[in-house]
Amino acid sequence: MDSHLLDQGFQRSPNEPTLYVKHTKGKSLLIVSLYVDDLLVTGDNLEEIQRFKERVMHEFEMSDLGLMKYFLGIEVDQSESGIFISQHKYALDMLKKFSMENCKSVATPLVLNEKLHKDDGEPKVEGSTFRSLIGSLLYLTATRPDLMFSASLLSRFMQSPSQKHFGVAKRVLRYLKGTANYGIYYTNVEDATLIGYSDSDWAGCLDDYKSTSGYVFSFGSGAFTWNSRKQDIVAQSTAEAEYVAAASTANQAIWLRKILFDLQQPEEEPTTIFVDNKSAISIAENPVQHGRTKHINVKFHALREAEKNGEIKLVHCTSNLQQADIFTKALPRAKLEFMKSLLGVSKNNLKEEC
């Protein structure tokens, strides 16, 4: 398939090996994403798309499934007003798999301020079931950013889970029970610009006192990429933890800018990354602060270089508008619902229309 696409005039993205782009006559664009033996094709010219499908089906034994409605467990509803993606069926199957289809739902996936330890003194539980549950949750985060922190947090205990860890995981399933039909809604946005949010929870892990980083990116509509991950180092201050998180976010922003360039959608201006810590922004902008930064690993100072080169721009935002907050800690119900709305997480508003 790779050889065929290259022979047809496609260029393989050097930044994403599964992405192929072809610029045809009249400056129309044809985009193909390849996953093993599954193809997704899109573009701005329906005739070019049809010709491409005919050529591929002539060369290979393939089926044309039409407008994408289901792909790798992700359900897609498309209309003129927007696109909604979810994993509704997968969520229901998951609840049934772990005998939680008839459980009572809860409003939040995690209890506020509940602390988890590796060695909490609770009896240990059978590990394979717990690992299967967490693996299923992690796959569900493809369309559910509101589950990202919960799945990431629980994955830290997969080696030796306790009854308390399993109880927390079952609470996440109870939250899923009430939100199984949720997903992300994308709407048309004029002059869409890539923006990111970066946040951290300082020393949130009570076992090694490492912080948790979180980031999310969007084009002004629903979120399309996000992450929650424990940092590799022990940050000595909130500012350092935020700085390390911003460095990770900047790396993702640079990669996204490269992908957009491959798609002939270059970002002319620096990508704005919102950070709610002014000290972290100051450290990135002022390399003279030796007393506060000389112990920080050199690799994180690539953030300064990215800002200097005009690739990213750190901008302060208030904590109540920090969208990445949902990826670093458990939130109360009101704030969780607000953050979900900012990320585009909702019920399927297109069902009736579709």
CSV table of C-alpha atoms in Angstrom, one decimal:
chain,number,residue,atom,x,y,z
A,1,MET,CA,0.0,0.0,0.0
A,2,ASP,CA,2.9,2.4,0.8
A,3,SER,CA,4.4,1.8,-2.7
A,4,HIS,CA,1.0,2.2,-4.4
A,5,LEU,CA,0.3,5.5,-2.6
A,6,LEU,CA,3.8,6.9,-3.4
A,7,ASP,CA,3.4,5.8,-7.1
A,8,GLN,CA,0.0,7.7,-7.2
A,9,GLY,CA,1.8,11.0,-6.3
A,10,PHE,CA,1.2,11.0,-2.5
A,11,GLN,CA,3.9,12.2,-0.2
A,12,ARG,CA,4.4,10.5,3.1
A,13,SER,CA,4.6,12.8,6.1
A,14,PRO,CA,8.0,12.8,7.6
A,15,ASN,CA,6.4,13.6,11.0
A,16,GLU,CA,3.6,11.0,10.9
A,17,PRO,CA,4.4,7.8,8.9
A,18,THR,CA,0.7,6.8,8.6
A,19,LEU,CA,-0.2,10.1,6.9
A,20,TYR,CA,-0.1,10.6,3.1
A,21,VAL,CA,-0.9,13.9,1.3
A,22,LYS,CA,-1.4,14.6,-2.4
A,23,HIS,CA,-1.7,18.0,-4.0
A,24,THR,CA,-3.7,17.6,-7.2
A,25,LYS,CA,-4.4,20.0,-10.1
A,26,GLY,CA,-6.3,23.0,-9.1
A,27,LYS,CA,-4.6,23.0,-5.8
A,28,SER,CA,-7.0,20.5,-4.3
A,29,LEU,CA,-5.9,18.4,-1.4
A,30,LEU,CA,-6.2,14.7,-0.9
A,31,ILE,CA,-5.4,13.2,2.6
A,32,VAL,CA,-5.1,9.5,3.4
A,33,SER,CA,-4.5,8.0,6.8
A,34,LEU,CA,-3.4,4.3,6.8
A,35,TYR,CA,-3.9,2.0,9.8
A,36,VAL,CA,-2.7,-1.6,8.9
A,37,ASP,CA,-5.2,-2.5,6.2
A,38,ASP,CA,-7.8,0.3,7.0
A,39,LEU,CA,-7.8,3.5,5.0
A,40,LEU,CA,-9.4,6.9,5.8
A,41,VAL,CA,-9.5,9.3,2.9
A,42,THR,CA,-10.7,12.9,2.9
A,43,GLY,CA,-10.1,16.0,0.8
A,44,ASP,CA,-11.7,19.1,-0.6
A,45,ASN,CA,-12.7,17.6,-4.0
A,46,LEU,CA,-15.3,14.8,-4.1
A,47,GLU,CA,-14.3,13.8,-7.6
A,48,GLU,CA,-10.7,13.3,-6.7
A,49,ILE,CA,-11.7,11.2,-3.7
A,50,GLN,CA,-13.9,9.0,-5.9
A,51,ARG,CA,-11.1,8.5,-8.5
A,52,PHE,CA,-8.7,7.6,-5.7
A,53,LYS,CA,-11.1,5.0,-4.3
A,54,GLU,CA,-11.6,3.5,-7.8
A,55,ARG,CA,-7.9,3.2,-8.3
A,56,VAL,CA,-7.2,1.6,-5.0
A,57,MET,CA,-10.1,-0.9,-5.4
A,58,HIS,CA,-8.8,-1.8,-8.8
A,59,GLU,CA,-5.3,-2.5,-7.4
A,60,PHE,CA,-6.4,-4.2,-4.1
A,61,GLU,CA,-9.3,-6.3,-2.9
A,62,MET,CA,-11.0,-3.7,-0.8
A,63,SER,CA,-14.5,-2.5,0.2
A,64,ASP,CA,-15.8,1.0,0.2
A,65,LEU,CA,-17.7,1.6,3.4
A,66,GLY,CA,-18.8,5.1,2.4
A,67,LEU,CA,-19.0,8.0,4.9
A,68,MET,CA,-17.1,7.1,8.0
A,69,LYS,CA,-19.5,6.0,10.8
A,70,TYR,CA,-17.3,3.5,12.8
A,71,PHE,CA,-13.6,3.2,13.0
A,72,LEU,CA,-11.4,1.2,15.5
A,73,GLY,CA,-14.2,1.3,18.1
A,74,ILE,CA,-14.9,5.0,17.5
A,75,GLU,CA,-18.4,6.0,16.4
A,76,VAL,CA,-18.7,9.1,14.2
A,77,ASP,CA,-21.8,11.1,13.4
A,78,GLN,CA,-21.4,13.8,10.7
A,79,SER,CA,-23.7,16.6,9.7
A,80,GLU,CA,-23.5,20.1,8.3
A,81,SER,CA,-23.5,21.5,11.8
A,82,GLY,CA,-20.6,19.4,13.2
A,83,ILE,CA,-19.0,16.1,13.9
A,84,PHE,CA,-19.5,14.0,17.0
A,85,ILE,CA,-17.2,11.2,18.0
A,86,SER,CA,-17.8,8.7,20.8
A,87,GLN,CA,-17.3,5.2,22.0
A,88,HIS,CA,-20.8,4.5,23.2
A,89,LYS,CA,-21.0,0.9,22.3
A,90,TYR,CA,-17.5,0.2,23.6
A,91,ALA,CA,-18.4,1.8,26.9
A,92,LEU,CA,-21.6,-0.3,27.3
A,93,ASP,CA,-19.6,-3.5,26.4
A,94,MET,CA,-17.0,-2.5,29.0
A,95,LEU,CA,-19.6,-2.1,31.7
A,96,LYS,CA,-21.0,-5.5,30.8
A,97,LYS,CA,-17.6,-7.1,30.8
A,98,PHE,CA,-16.9,-6.0,34.4
A,99,SER,CA,-20.5,-6.7,35.6
A,100,MET,CA,-21.3,-3.1,36.2
A,101,GLU,CA,-24.1,-2.6,33.6
A,102,ASN,CA,-26.7,-2.3,36.4
A,103,CYS,CA,-24.7,-0.2,38.9
A,104,LYS,CA,-25.8,3.2,40.2
A,105,SER,CA,-24.1,6.2,38.5
A,106,VAL,CA,-22.1,8.9,40.2
A,107,ALA,CA,-21.4,12.5,39.2
A,108,THR,CA,-17.5,12.4,39.3
A,109,PRO,CA,-15.0,9.7,38.4
A,110,LEU,CA,-12.9,10.3,41.5
A,111,VAL,CA,-13.6,11.4,45.1
A,112,LEU,CA,-12.2,14.9,45.8
A,113,ASN,CA,-9.0,14.9,47.8
A,114,GLU,CA,-8.8,11.2,48.0
A,115,LYS,CA,-5.1,10.1,48.2
A,116,LEU,CA,-3.9,6.8,46.7
A,117,HIS,CA,-0.7,4.9,47.7
A,118,LYS,CA,1.0,1.9,46.3
A,119,ASP,CA,1.3,0.3,49.8
A,120,ASP,CA,-2.0,1.5,51.4
A,121,GLY,CA,-2.2,-1.5,53.8
A,122,GLU,CA,-5.3,-2.9,52.0
A,123,PRO,CA,-5.5,-6.5,50.9
A,124,LYS,CA,-4.3,-7.1,47.4
A,125,VAL,CA,-6.6,-8.1,44.6
A,126,GLU,CA,-6.2,-10.3,41.5
A,127,GLY,CA,-4.0,-8.3,39.2
A,128,SER,CA,-5.1,-9.5,35.7
A,129,THR,CA,-8.7,-8.2,36.1
A,130,PHE,CA,-7.5,-4.8,37.4
A,131,ARG,CA,-5.0,-4.5,34.5
A,132,SER,CA,-7.7,-5.4,32.0
A,133,LEU,CA,-10.0,-2.8,33.4
A,134,ILE,CA,-7.4,-0.1,33.3
A,135,GLY,CA,-6.4,-1.1,29.7
A,136,SER,CA,-10.0,-0.7,28.7
A,137,LEU,CA,-10.3,2.7,30.4
A,138,LEU,CA,-7.1,3.9,28.6
A,139,TYR,CA,-8.6,2.9,25.2
A,140,LEU,CA,-11.8,4.8,26.1
A,141,THR,CA,-9.8,8.0,26.6
A,142,ALA,CA,-9.5,8.3,22.8
A,143,THR,CA,-12.8,10.2,22.9
A,144,ARG,CA,-13.2,10.8,26.7
A,145,PRO,CA,-10.7,13.4,28.0
A,146,ASP,CA,-12.7,13.6,31.2
A,147,LEU,CA,-11.5,10.0,32.0
A,148,MET,CA,-7.8,10.7,31.1
A,149,PHE,CA,-6.6,11.6,34.6
A,150,SER,CA,-8.5,8.8,36.3
A,151,ALA,CA,-7.1,6.1,33.9
A,152,SER,CA,-3.6,7.6,34.2
A,153,LEU,CA,-3.7,7.7,38.0
A,154,LEU,CA,-4.9,4.1,38.3
A,155,SER,CA,-2.4,2.8,35.9
A,156,ARG,CA,0.3,3.6,38.4
A,157,PHE,CA,-0.9,0.7,40.6
A,158,MET,CA,-1.3,-2.0,38.0
A,159,GLN,CA,1.7,-4.0,39.3
A,160,SER,CA,0.2,-4.7,42.7
A,161,PRO,CA,-3.4,-3.3,43.0
A,162,SER,CA,-5.2,-3.3,46.3
A,163,GLN,CA,-8.9,-3.5,47.2
A,164,LYS,CA,-8.9,0.3,47.5
A,165,HIS,CA,-7.4,0.8,44.1
A,166,PHE,CA,-10.0,-1.6,42.6
A,167,GLY,CA,-12.8,0.2,44.5
A,168,VAL,CA,-11.6,3.5,42.9
A,169,ALA,CA,-11.6,1.9,39.5
A,170,LYS,CA,-15.2,0.6,40.0
A,171,ARG,CA,-16.2,4.2,40.9
A,172,VAL,CA,-14.9,5.3,37.5
A,173,LEU,CA,-17.1,2.7,35.9
A,174,ARG,CA,-20.0,4.0,37.9
A,175,TYR,CA,-19.3,7.5,36.5
A,176,LEU,CA,-19.1,5.9,33.0
A,177,LYS,CA,-22.5,4.3,33.6
A,178,GLY,CA,-24.1,7.8,33.7
A,179,THR,CA,-22.0,9.2,30.8
A,180,ALA,CA,-21.6,6.2,28.4
A,181,ASN,CA,-23.2,8.2,25.6
A,182,TYR,CA,-20.8,11.1,25.9
A,183,GLY,CA,-18.2,12.1,23.4
A,184,ILE,CA,-16.6,15.1,21.7
A,185,TYR,CA,-18.5,17.6,19.5
A,186,TYR,CA,-16.6,19.5,16.9
A,187,THR,CA,-18.2,22.5,15.2
A,188,ASN,CA,-17.1,24.7,12.3
A,189,VAL,CA,-14.9,27.6,13.5
A,190,GLU,CA,-13.9,30.5,11.3
A,191,ASP,CA,-10.2,31.3,11.3
A,192,ALA,CA,-9.4,28.3,13.5
A,193,THR,CA,-6.1,28.6,15.3
A,194,LEU,CA,-4.1,26.0,17.2
A,195,ILE,CA,-4.2,26.7,20.9
A,196,GLY,CA,-3.0,24.7,23.9
A,197,TYR,CA,-3.3,24.6,27.6
A,198,SER,CA,-0.7,23.4,30.1
A,199,ASP,CA,-1.0,22.6,33.8
A,200,SER,CA,0.5,20.6,36.6
A,201,ASP,CA,-0.3,19.3,40.1
A,202,TRP,CA,2.8,19.8,42.2
A,203,ALA,CA,4.0,16.7,44.2
A,204,GLY,CA,0.6,15.0,43.6
A,205,CYS,CA,2.0,11.5,43.9
A,206,LEU,CA,2.5,10.6,47.6
A,207,ASP,CA,4.8,7.6,46.8
A,208,ASP,CA,7.6,9.6,45.1
A,209,TYR,CA,6.4,13.2,45.3
A,210,LYS,CA,6.5,13.6,41.6
A,211,SER,CA,4.1,16.0,39.9
A,212,THR,CA,1.5,15.3,37.2
A,213,SER,CA,1.6,17.2,33.9
A,214,GLY,CA,-1.4,17.7,31.7
A,215,TYR,CA,-2.0,19.4,28.3
A,216,VAL,CA,-4.8,19.8,25.8
A,217,PHE,CA,-5.0,21.3,22.3
A,218,SER,CA,-7.9,22.4,20.1
A,219,PHE,CA,-8.7,24.7,17.2
A,220,GLY,CA,-11.3,26.6,19.2
A,221,SER,CA,-13.9,23.8,19.1
A,222,GLY,CA,-13.6,20.4,20.7
A,223,ALA,CA,-10.3,19.1,22.1
A,224,PHE,CA,-8.4,16.8,19.7
A,225,THR,CA,-5.3,15.8,21.6
A,226,TRP,CA,-4.6,15.6,25.3
A,227,ASN,CA,-2.3,13.9,27.9
A,228,SER,CA,-2.0,13.3,31.6
A,229,ARG,CA,1.3,11.9,32.8
A,230,LYS,CA,3.5,11.8,35.9
A,231,GLN,CA,6.7,13.8,35.5
A,232,ASP,CA,10.1,12.0,35.4
A,233,ILE,CA,11.7,14.3,37.9
A,234,VAL,CA,10.8,15.6,41.4
A,235,ALA,CA,10.0,19.3,41.0
A,236,GLN,CA,11.3,21.5,43.8
A,237,SER,CA,8.5,24.1,43.4
A,238,THR,CA,5.2,24.7,41.8
A,239,ALA,CA,6.9,27.0,39.3
A,240,GLU,CA,9.3,24.2,38.3
A,241,ALA,CA,6.5,21.7,37.9
A,242,GLU,CA,4.6,24.1,35.7
A,243,TYR,CA,7.7,24.8,33.7
A,244,VAL,CA,8.4,21.1,33.1
A,245,ALA,CA,4.7,20.6,32.1
A,246,ALA,CA,4.9,23.6,29.7
A,247,ALA,CA,8.1,22.1,28.1
A,248,SER,CA,6.2,18.9,27.4
A,249,THR,CA,3.3,20.9,25.9
A,250,ALA,CA,5.6,22.9,23.7
A,251,ASN,CA,7.1,19.6,22.3
A,252,GLN,CA,3.6,18.5,21.3
A,253,ALA,CA,2.8,21.9,19.9
A,254,ILE,CA,5.9,21.8,17.7
A,255,TRP,CA,4.9,18.4,16.4
A,256,LEU,CA,1.4,19.5,15.6
A,257,ARG,CA,2.7,22.5,13.7
A,258,LYS,CA,4.8,20.2,11.6
A,259,ILE,CA,1.7,18.1,10.8
A,260,LEU,CA,-0.3,21.2,9.9
A,261,PHE,CA,2.6,22.2,7.6
A,262,ASP,CA,2.4,18.8,5.9
A,263,LEU,CA,-1.3,19.4,5.4
A,264,GLN,CA,-0.6,22.8,3.8
A,265,GLN,CA,-2.2,24.5,6.8
A,266,PRO,CA,0.9,26.2,8.3
A,267,GLU,CA,0.6,28.2,11.5
A,268,GLU,CA,1.9,31.6,10.6
A,269,GLU,CA,1.9,32.9,14.2
A,270,PRO,CA,3.4,31.3,17.3
A,271,THR,CA,1.1,28.7,18.9
A,272,THR,CA,-0.4,30.1,22.1
A,273,ILE,CA,-0.1,27.9,25.2
A,274,PHE,CA,-2.0,29.1,28.2
A,275,VAL,CA,-0.3,28.6,31.6
A,276,ASP,CA,-1.8,29.6,35.0
A,277,ASN,CA,1.6,30.2,36.7
A,278,LYS,CA,3.3,33.5,36.1
A,279,SER,CA,6.6,32.3,37.6
A,280,ALA,CA,6.9,29.5,35.0
A,281,ILE,CA,6.3,32.0,32.2
A,282,SER,CA,8.9,34.3,33.7
A,283,ILE,CA,11.5,31.5,33.8
A,284,ALA,CA,10.8,30.6,30.1
A,285,GLU,CA,11.2,34.3,29.1
A,286,ASN,CA,14.2,35.2,31.3
A,287,PRO,CA,17.2,32.9,31.1
A,288,VAL,CA,19.2,34.9,33.7
A,289,GLN,CA,17.4,33.5,36.8
A,290,HIS,CA,20.2,31.1,37.7
A,291,GLY,CA,19.3,30.7,41.3
A,292,ARG,CA,15.9,29.3,40.5
A,293,THR,CA,16.7,27.3,37.3
A,294,LYS,CA,20.3,26.0,37.4
A,295,HIS,CA,19.1,22.7,38.8
A,296,ILE,CA,16.5,22.1,36.1
A,297,ASN,CA,17.5,19.6,33.5
A,298,VAL,CA,18.8,21.2,30.3
A,299,LYS,CA,16.3,19.3,28.1
A,300,PHE,CA,13.4,21.3,29.6
A,301,HIS,CA,15.0,24.6,28.5
A,302,ALA,CA,14.1,23.7,24.9
A,303,LEU,CA,11.0,25.6,25.9
A,304,ARG,CA,12.9,28.8,25.9
A,305,GLU,CA,14.3,28.0,22.5
A,306,ALA,CA,10.8,27.3,21.1
A,307,GLU,CA,9.6,30.6,22.4
A,308,LYS,CA,12.6,32.5,21.1
A,309,ASN,CA,12.1,30.9,17.6
A,310,GLY,CA,8.5,32.1,17.5
A,311,GLU,CA,7.1,28.6,17.5
A,312,ILE,CA,5.1,28.9,20.8
A,313,LYS,CA,4.1,31.8,23.1
A,314,LEU,CA,3.3,31.3,26.7
A,315,VAL,CA,0.3,33.3,27.9
A,316,HIS,CA,-1.1,33.5,31.4
A,317,CYS,CA,-4.7,32.5,32.1
A,318,THR,CA,-6.7,32.3,35.3
A,319,SER,CA,-6.9,28.9,37.0
A,320,ASN,CA,-10.7,28.8,36.6
A,321,LEU,CA,-10.2,28.8,32.8
A,322,GLN,CA,-7.3,26.4,32.7
A,323,GLN,CA,-8.6,23.6,30.6
A,324,ALA,CA,-5.7,21.3,31.4
A,325,ASP,CA,-6.7,21.3,35.1
A,326,ILE,CA,-8.9,18.3,34.4
A,327,PHE,CA,-5.8,16.2,33.5
A,328,THR,CA,-3.9,16.8,36.7
A,329,LYS,CA,-6.3,16.3,39.6
A,330,ALA,CA,-9.7,15.2,40.8
A,331,LEU,CA,-12.3,18.0,40.4
A,332,PRO,CA,-15.5,18.8,42.2
A,333,ARG,CA,-18.7,18.2,40.2
A,334,ALA,CA,-19.4,21.8,39.2
A,335,LYS,CA,-15.8,22.4,37.9
A,336,LEU,CA,-15.7,19.1,36.2
A,337,GLU,CA,-18.9,19.9,34.2
A,338,PHE,CA,-17.5,23.3,33.3
A,339,MET,CA,-14.2,21.8,32.1
A,340,LYS,CA,-16.0,19.2,30.1
A,341,SER,CA,-18.0,21.9,28.3
A,342,LEU,CA,-14.8,23.8,27.5
A,343,LEU,CA,-13.3,20.6,26.0
A,344,GLY,CA,-16.4,19.9,23.9
A,345,VAL,CA,-17.4,16.8,25.9
A,346,SER,CA,-21.2,16.3,25.8
A,347,LYS,CA,-24.0,14.0,24.8
A,348,ASN,CA,-24.6,13.4,21.1
A,349,ASN,CA,-26.4,16.5,19.9
A,350,LEU,CA,-26.6,15.2,16.3
A,351,LYS,CA,-28.6,12.0,16.9
A,352,GLU,CA,-31.9,13.6,16.0
A,353,GLU,CA,-30.4,15.4,13.1
A,354,CYS,CA,-28.7,12.3,11.8
